[in-house]
PDB file of C-alpha atoms in Angstrom:
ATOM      1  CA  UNK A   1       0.000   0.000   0.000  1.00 81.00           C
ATOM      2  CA  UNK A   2       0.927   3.674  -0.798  1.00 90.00           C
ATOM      3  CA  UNK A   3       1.984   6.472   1.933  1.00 97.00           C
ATOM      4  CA  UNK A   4       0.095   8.981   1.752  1.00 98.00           C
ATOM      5  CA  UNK A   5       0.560  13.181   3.304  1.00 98.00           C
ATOM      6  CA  UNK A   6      -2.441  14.723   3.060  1.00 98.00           C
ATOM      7  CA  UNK A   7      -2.074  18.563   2.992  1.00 97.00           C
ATOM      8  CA  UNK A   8      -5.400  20.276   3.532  1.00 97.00           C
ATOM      9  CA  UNK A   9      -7.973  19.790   6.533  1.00 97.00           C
ATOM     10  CA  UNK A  10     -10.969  20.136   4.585  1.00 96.00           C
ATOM     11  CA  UNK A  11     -13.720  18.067   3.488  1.00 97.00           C
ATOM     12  CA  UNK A  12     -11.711  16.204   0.645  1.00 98.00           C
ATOM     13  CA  UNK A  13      -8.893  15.900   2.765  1.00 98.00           C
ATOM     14  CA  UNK A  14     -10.956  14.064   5.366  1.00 97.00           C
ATOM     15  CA  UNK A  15     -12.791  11.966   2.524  1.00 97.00           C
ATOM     16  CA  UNK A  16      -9.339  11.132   0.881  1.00 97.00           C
ATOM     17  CA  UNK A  17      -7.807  10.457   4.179  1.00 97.00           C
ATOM     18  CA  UNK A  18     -10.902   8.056   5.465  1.00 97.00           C
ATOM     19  CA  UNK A  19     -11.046   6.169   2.305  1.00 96.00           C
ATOM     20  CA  UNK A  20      -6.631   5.985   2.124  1.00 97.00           C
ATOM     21  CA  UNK A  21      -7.291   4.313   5.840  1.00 97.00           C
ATOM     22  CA  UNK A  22      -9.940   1.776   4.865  1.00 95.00           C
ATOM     23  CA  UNK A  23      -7.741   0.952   2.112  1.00 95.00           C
ATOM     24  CA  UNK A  24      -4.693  -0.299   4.192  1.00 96.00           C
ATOM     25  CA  UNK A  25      -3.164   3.185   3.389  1.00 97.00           C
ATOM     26  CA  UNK A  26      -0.576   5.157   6.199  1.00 97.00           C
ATOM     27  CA  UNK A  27      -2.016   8.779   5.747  1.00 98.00           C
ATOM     28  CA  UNK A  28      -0.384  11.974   7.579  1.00 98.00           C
ATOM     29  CA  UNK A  29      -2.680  14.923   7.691  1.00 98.00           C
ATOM     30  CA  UNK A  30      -0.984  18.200   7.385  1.00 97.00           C
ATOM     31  CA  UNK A  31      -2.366  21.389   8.002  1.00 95.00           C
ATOM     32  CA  UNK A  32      -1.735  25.140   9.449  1.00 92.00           C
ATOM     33  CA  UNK A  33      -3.930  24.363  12.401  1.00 95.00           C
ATOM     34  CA  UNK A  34      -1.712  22.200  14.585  1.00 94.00           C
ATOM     35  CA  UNK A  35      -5.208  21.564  16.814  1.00 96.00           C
ATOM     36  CA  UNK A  36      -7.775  21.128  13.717  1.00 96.00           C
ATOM     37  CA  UNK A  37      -5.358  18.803  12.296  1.00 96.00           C
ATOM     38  CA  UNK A  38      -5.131  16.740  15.332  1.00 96.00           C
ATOM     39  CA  UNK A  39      -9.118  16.732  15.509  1.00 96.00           C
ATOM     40  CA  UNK A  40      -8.936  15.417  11.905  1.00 96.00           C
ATOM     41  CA  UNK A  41      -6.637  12.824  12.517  1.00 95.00           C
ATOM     42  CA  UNK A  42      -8.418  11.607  15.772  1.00 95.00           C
ATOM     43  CA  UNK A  43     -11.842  11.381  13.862  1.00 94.00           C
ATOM     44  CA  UNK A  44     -10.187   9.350  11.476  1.00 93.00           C
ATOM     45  CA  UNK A  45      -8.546   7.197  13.586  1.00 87.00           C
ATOM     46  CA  UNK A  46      -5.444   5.444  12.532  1.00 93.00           C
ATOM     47  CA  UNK A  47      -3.825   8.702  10.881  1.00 97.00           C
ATOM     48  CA  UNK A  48      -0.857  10.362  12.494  1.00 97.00           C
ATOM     49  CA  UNK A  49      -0.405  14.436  12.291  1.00 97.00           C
ATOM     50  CA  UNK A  50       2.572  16.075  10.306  1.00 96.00           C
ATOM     51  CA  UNK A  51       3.693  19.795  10.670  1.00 93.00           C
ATOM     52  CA  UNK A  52       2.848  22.216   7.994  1.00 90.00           C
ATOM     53  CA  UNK A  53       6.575  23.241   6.014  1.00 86.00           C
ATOM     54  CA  UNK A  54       8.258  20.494   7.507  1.00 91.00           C
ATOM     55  CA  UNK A  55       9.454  16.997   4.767  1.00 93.00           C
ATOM     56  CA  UNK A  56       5.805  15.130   4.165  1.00 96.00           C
ATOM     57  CA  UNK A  57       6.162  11.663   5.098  1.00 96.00           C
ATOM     58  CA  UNK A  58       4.043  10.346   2.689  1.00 97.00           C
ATOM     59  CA  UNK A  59       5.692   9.541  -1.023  1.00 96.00           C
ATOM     60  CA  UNK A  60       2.600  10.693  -2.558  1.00 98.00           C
ATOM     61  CA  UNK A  61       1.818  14.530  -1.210  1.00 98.00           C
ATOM     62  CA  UNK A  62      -1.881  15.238  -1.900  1.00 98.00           C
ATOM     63  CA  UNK A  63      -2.945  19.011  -2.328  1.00 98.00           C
ATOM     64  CA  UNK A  64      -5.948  19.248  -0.508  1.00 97.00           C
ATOM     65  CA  UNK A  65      -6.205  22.923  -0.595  1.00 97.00           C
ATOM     66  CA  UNK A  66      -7.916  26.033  -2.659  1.00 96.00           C
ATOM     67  CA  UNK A  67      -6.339  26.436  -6.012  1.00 97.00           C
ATOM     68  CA  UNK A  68      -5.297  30.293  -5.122  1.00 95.00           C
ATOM     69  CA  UNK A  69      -3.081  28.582  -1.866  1.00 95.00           C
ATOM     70  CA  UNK A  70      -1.276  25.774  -3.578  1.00 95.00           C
ATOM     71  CA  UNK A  71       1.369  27.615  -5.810  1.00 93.00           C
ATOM     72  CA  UNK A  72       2.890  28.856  -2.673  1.00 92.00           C
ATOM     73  CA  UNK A  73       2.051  25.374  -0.349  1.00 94.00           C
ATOM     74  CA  UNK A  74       3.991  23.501  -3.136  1.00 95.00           C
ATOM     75  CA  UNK A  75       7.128  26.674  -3.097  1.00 93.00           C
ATOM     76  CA  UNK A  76       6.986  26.918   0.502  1.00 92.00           C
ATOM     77  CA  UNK A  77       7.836  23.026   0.785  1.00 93.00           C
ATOM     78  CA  UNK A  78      10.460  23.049  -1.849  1.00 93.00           C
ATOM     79  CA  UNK A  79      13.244  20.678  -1.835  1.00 94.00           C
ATOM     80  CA  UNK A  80      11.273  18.847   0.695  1.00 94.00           C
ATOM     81  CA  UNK A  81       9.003  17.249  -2.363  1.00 96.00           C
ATOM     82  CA  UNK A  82      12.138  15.991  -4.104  1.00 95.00           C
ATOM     83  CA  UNK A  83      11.255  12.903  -5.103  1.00 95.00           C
ATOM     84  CA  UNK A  84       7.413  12.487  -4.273  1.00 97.00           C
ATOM     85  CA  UNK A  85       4.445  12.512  -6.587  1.00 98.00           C
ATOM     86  CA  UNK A  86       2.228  15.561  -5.815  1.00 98.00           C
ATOM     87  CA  UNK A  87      -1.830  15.098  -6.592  1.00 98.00           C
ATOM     88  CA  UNK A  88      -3.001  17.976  -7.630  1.00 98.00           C
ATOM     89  CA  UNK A  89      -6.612  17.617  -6.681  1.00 98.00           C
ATOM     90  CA  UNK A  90      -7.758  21.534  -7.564  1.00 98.00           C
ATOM     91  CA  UNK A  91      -9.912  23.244  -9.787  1.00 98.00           C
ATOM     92  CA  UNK A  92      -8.763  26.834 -10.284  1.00 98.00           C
ATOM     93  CA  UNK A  93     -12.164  28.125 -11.109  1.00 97.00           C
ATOM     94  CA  UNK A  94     -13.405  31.729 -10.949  1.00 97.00           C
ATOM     95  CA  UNK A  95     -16.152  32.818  -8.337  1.00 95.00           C
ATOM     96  CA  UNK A  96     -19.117  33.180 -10.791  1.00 95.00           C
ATOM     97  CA  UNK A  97     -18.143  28.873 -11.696  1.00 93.00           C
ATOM     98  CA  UNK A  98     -17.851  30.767 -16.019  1.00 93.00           C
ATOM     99  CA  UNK A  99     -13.919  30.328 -16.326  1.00 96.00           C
ATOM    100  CA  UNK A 100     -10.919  30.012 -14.943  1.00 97.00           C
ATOM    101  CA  UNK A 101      -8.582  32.198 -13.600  1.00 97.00           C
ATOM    102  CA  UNK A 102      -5.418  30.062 -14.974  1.00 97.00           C
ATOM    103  CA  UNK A 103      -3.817  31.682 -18.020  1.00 95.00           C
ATOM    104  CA  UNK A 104      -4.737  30.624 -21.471  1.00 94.00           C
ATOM    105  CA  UNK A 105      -3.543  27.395 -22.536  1.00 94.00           C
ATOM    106  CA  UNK A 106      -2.556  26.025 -19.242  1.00 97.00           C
ATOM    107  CA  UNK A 107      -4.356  24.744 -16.150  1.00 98.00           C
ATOM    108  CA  UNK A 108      -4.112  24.656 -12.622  1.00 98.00           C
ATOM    109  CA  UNK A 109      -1.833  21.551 -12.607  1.00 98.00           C
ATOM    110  CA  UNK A 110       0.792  22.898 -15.142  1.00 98.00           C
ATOM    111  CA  UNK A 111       1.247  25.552 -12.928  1.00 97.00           C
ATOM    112  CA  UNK A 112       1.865  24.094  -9.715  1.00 97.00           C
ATOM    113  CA  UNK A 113       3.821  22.210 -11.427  1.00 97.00           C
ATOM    114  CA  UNK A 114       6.001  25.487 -12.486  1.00 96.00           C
ATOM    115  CA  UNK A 115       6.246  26.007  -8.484  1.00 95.00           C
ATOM    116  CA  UNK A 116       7.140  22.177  -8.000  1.00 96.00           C
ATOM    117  CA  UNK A 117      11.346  20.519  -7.886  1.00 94.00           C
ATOM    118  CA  UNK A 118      12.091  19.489 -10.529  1.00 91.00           C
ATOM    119  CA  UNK A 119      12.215  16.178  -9.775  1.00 93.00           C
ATOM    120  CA  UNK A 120       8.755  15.991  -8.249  1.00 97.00           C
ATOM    121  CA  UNK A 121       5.765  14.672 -10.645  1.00 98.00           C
ATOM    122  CA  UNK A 122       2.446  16.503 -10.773  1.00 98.00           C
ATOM    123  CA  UNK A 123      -0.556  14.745 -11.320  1.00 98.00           C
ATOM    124  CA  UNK A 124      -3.440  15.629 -11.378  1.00 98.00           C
ATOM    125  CA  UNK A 125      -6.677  13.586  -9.660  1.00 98.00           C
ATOM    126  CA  UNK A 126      -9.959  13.521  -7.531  1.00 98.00           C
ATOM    127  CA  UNK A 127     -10.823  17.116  -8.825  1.00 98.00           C
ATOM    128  CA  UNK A 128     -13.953  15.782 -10.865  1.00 97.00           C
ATOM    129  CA  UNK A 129     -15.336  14.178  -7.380  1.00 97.00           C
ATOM    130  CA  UNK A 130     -17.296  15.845  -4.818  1.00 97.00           C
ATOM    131  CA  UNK A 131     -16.135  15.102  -1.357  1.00 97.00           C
ATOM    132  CA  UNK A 132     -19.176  13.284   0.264  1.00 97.00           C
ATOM    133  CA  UNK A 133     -19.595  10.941  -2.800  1.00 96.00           C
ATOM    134  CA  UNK A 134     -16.054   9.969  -2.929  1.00 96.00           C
ATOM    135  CA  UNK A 135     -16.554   9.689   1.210  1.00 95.00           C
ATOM    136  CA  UNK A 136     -19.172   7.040   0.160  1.00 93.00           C
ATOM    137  CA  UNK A 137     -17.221   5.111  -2.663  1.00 85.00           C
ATOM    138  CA  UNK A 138     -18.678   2.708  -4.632  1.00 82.00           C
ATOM    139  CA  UNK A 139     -22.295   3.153  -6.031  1.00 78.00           C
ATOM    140  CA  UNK A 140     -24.850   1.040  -7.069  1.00 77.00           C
ATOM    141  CA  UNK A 141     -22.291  -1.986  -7.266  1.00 81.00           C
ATOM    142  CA  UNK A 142     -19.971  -0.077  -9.461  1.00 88.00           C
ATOM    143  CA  UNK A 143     -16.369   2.066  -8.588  1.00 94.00           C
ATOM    144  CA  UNK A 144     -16.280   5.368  -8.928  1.00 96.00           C
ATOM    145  CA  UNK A 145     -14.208   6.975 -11.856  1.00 97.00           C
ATOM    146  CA  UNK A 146     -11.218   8.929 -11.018  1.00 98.00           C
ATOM    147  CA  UNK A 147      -9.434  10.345 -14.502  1.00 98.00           C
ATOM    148  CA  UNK A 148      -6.018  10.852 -14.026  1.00 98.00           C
ATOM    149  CA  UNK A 149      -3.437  13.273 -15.811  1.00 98.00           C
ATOM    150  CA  UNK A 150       0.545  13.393 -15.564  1.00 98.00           C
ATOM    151  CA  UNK A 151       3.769  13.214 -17.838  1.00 98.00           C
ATOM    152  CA  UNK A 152       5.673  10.706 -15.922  1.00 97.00           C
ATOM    153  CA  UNK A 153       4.028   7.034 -16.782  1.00 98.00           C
ATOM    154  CA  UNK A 154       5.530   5.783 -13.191  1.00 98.00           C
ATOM    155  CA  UNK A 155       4.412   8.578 -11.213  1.00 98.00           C
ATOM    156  CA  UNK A 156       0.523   7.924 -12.737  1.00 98.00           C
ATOM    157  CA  UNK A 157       0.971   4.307 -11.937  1.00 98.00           C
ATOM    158  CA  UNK A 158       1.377   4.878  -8.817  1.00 98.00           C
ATOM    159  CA  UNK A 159      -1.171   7.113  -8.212  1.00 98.00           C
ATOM    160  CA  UNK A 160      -3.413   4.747  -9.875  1.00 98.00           C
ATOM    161  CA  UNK A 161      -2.586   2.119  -7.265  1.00 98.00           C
ATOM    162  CA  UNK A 162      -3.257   4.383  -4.686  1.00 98.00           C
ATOM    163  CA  UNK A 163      -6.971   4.768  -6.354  1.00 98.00           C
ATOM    164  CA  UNK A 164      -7.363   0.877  -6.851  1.00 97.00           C
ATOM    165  CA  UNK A 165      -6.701   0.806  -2.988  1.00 96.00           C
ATOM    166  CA  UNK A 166      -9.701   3.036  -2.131  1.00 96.00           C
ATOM    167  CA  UNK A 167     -12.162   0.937  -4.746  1.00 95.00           C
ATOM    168  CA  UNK A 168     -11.835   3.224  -7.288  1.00 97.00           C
ATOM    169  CA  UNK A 169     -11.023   2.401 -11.193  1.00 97.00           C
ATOM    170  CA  UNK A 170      -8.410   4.660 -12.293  1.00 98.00           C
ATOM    171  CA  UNK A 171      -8.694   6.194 -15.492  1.00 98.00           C
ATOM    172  CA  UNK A 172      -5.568   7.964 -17.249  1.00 98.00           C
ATOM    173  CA  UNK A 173      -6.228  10.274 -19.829  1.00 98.00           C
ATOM    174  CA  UNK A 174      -2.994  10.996 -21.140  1.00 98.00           C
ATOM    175  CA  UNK A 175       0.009  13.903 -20.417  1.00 98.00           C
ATOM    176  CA  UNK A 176      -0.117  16.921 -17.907  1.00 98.00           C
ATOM    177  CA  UNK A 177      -1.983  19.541 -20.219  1.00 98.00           C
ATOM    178  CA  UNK A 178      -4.990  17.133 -19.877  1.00 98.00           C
ATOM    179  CA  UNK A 179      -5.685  18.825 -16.563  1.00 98.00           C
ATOM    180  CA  UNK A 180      -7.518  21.690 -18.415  1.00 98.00           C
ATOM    181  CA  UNK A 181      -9.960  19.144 -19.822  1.00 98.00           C
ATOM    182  CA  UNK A 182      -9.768  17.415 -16.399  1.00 98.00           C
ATOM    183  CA  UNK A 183     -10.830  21.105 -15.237  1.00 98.00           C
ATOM    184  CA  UNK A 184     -13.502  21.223 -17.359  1.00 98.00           C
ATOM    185  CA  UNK A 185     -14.679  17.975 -16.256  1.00 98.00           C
ATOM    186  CA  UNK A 186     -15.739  20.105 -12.726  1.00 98.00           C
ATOM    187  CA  UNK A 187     -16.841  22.758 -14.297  1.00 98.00           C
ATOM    188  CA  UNK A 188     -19.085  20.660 -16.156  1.00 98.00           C
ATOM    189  CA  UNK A 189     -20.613  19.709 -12.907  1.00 97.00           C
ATOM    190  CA  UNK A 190     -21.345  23.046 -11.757  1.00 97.00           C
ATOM    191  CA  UNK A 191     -23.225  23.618 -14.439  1.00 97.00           C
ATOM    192  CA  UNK A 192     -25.401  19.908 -13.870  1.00 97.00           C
ATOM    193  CA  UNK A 193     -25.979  21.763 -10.350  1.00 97.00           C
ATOM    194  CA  UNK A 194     -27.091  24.683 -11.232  1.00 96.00           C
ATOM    195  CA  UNK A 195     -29.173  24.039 -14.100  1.00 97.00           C
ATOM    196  CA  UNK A 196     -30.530  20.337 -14.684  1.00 97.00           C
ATOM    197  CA  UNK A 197     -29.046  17.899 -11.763  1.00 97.00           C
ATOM    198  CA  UNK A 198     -29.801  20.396  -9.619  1.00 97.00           C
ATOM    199  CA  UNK A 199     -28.148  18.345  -6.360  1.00 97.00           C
ATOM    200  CA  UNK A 200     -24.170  16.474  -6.347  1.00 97.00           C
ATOM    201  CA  UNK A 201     -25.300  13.574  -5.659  1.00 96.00           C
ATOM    202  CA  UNK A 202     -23.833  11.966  -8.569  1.00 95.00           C
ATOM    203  CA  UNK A 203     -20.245  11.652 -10.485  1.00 95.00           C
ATOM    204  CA  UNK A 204     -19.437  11.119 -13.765  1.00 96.00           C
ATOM    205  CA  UNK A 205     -17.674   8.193 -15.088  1.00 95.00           C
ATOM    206  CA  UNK A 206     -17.374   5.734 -18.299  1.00 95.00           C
ATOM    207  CA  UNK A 207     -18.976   3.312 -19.667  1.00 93.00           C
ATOM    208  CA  UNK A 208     -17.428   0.874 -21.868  1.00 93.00           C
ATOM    209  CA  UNK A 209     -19.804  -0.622 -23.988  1.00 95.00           C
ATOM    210  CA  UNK A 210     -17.740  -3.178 -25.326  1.00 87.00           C
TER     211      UNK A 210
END
């Protein structure tokens, strides 16, 4: 099973981190709230607490914070994510859920990746999932979809262990600029919400018909 820092102490960090336990997954929750984060980790029970700028433990870092923080969560760490595969779980969209506020022709993964070593891998995950559905995993007998973006094949195969762990079916959709589709993907959503779905209660996910 995969280590796992979780950097964030908001709803999907605690879904991530609750379904990264159940899987047989060591998860650190990390957060700028020495106290919150220890609440966090005692709810979940079976997580231990890491200190925000200090080396994650985990060798995959998740970002599990807004879009506008995690240029400077990912510059702050630095060297200390030499080595690791960062999940990039954002969507850098604007208030009024029309745009984004990335700069043409990139996406919000591309450019925390910009902020990122070197020799750390971005990839990008878990932004097209609301946090109380992927809380409650599988539905109606099936896993839940998680499409996955990245340029390094290893670093995306491990990530996609990490999401076979929680019951989920990985689905890789190719090199790092696919984040802006991947974007799009919760965008997408938004719009269900606010004009036909009208709830997120639901996900989106493939079906193969052959």
């Amino acid at each position: 099973m995969s280590s796992i820092s979780i950097v964030g102490l908001g709803n999907m960090a605690g879904a991530l981190a609750g379904r990264a336990l159940a899987g047989g997954n060591a998860v650190e929750i990390i957060g700028r709230d020495p106290a919150k984060a220890r609440e966090l980790a005692a709810a979940l029970d079976g997580a231990t607490v890491g200190t925000a700028g200090a080396a994650p433990a985990g060798d995959l870092v998740v970002l599990a914070v807004p879009y506008a923080a995690a240029a400077a969560v990912v510059s702050e760490y630095g060297d200390a994510l030499r080595g690791k595969v960062v999940i990039d779980i954002t969507n850098p969209i604007t208030p009024d859920f029309r745009s984004f506020v990335t700069p043409d022709g990139s996406s919000g993964a591309q450019e925390i990746a910009k902020a990122a070593p070197a020799d750390a891998q971005v990839v990008k995950a878990f932004n097209a999932l609301f946090s109380h559905v992927l809380a409650a995993g599988p539905a109606e007998g099936r896993p839940l979809d998680v499409f996955v973006a990245g340029d390094d094949a290893r670093a995306k195969a491990r990530v996609s262990a990490f999401i076979e762990s929680l019951g989920m079916r990985p689905m890789d959709t190719g090199e790092l600029p696919m984040a802006r589709a991947l974007e799009n993907v919760a965008l997408l959503q938004l719009g269900l919400v606010a004009h036909s779905v009208k709830h997120t209660d639901f996900a989106l996910g493939v079906s193969i018909l052959s």
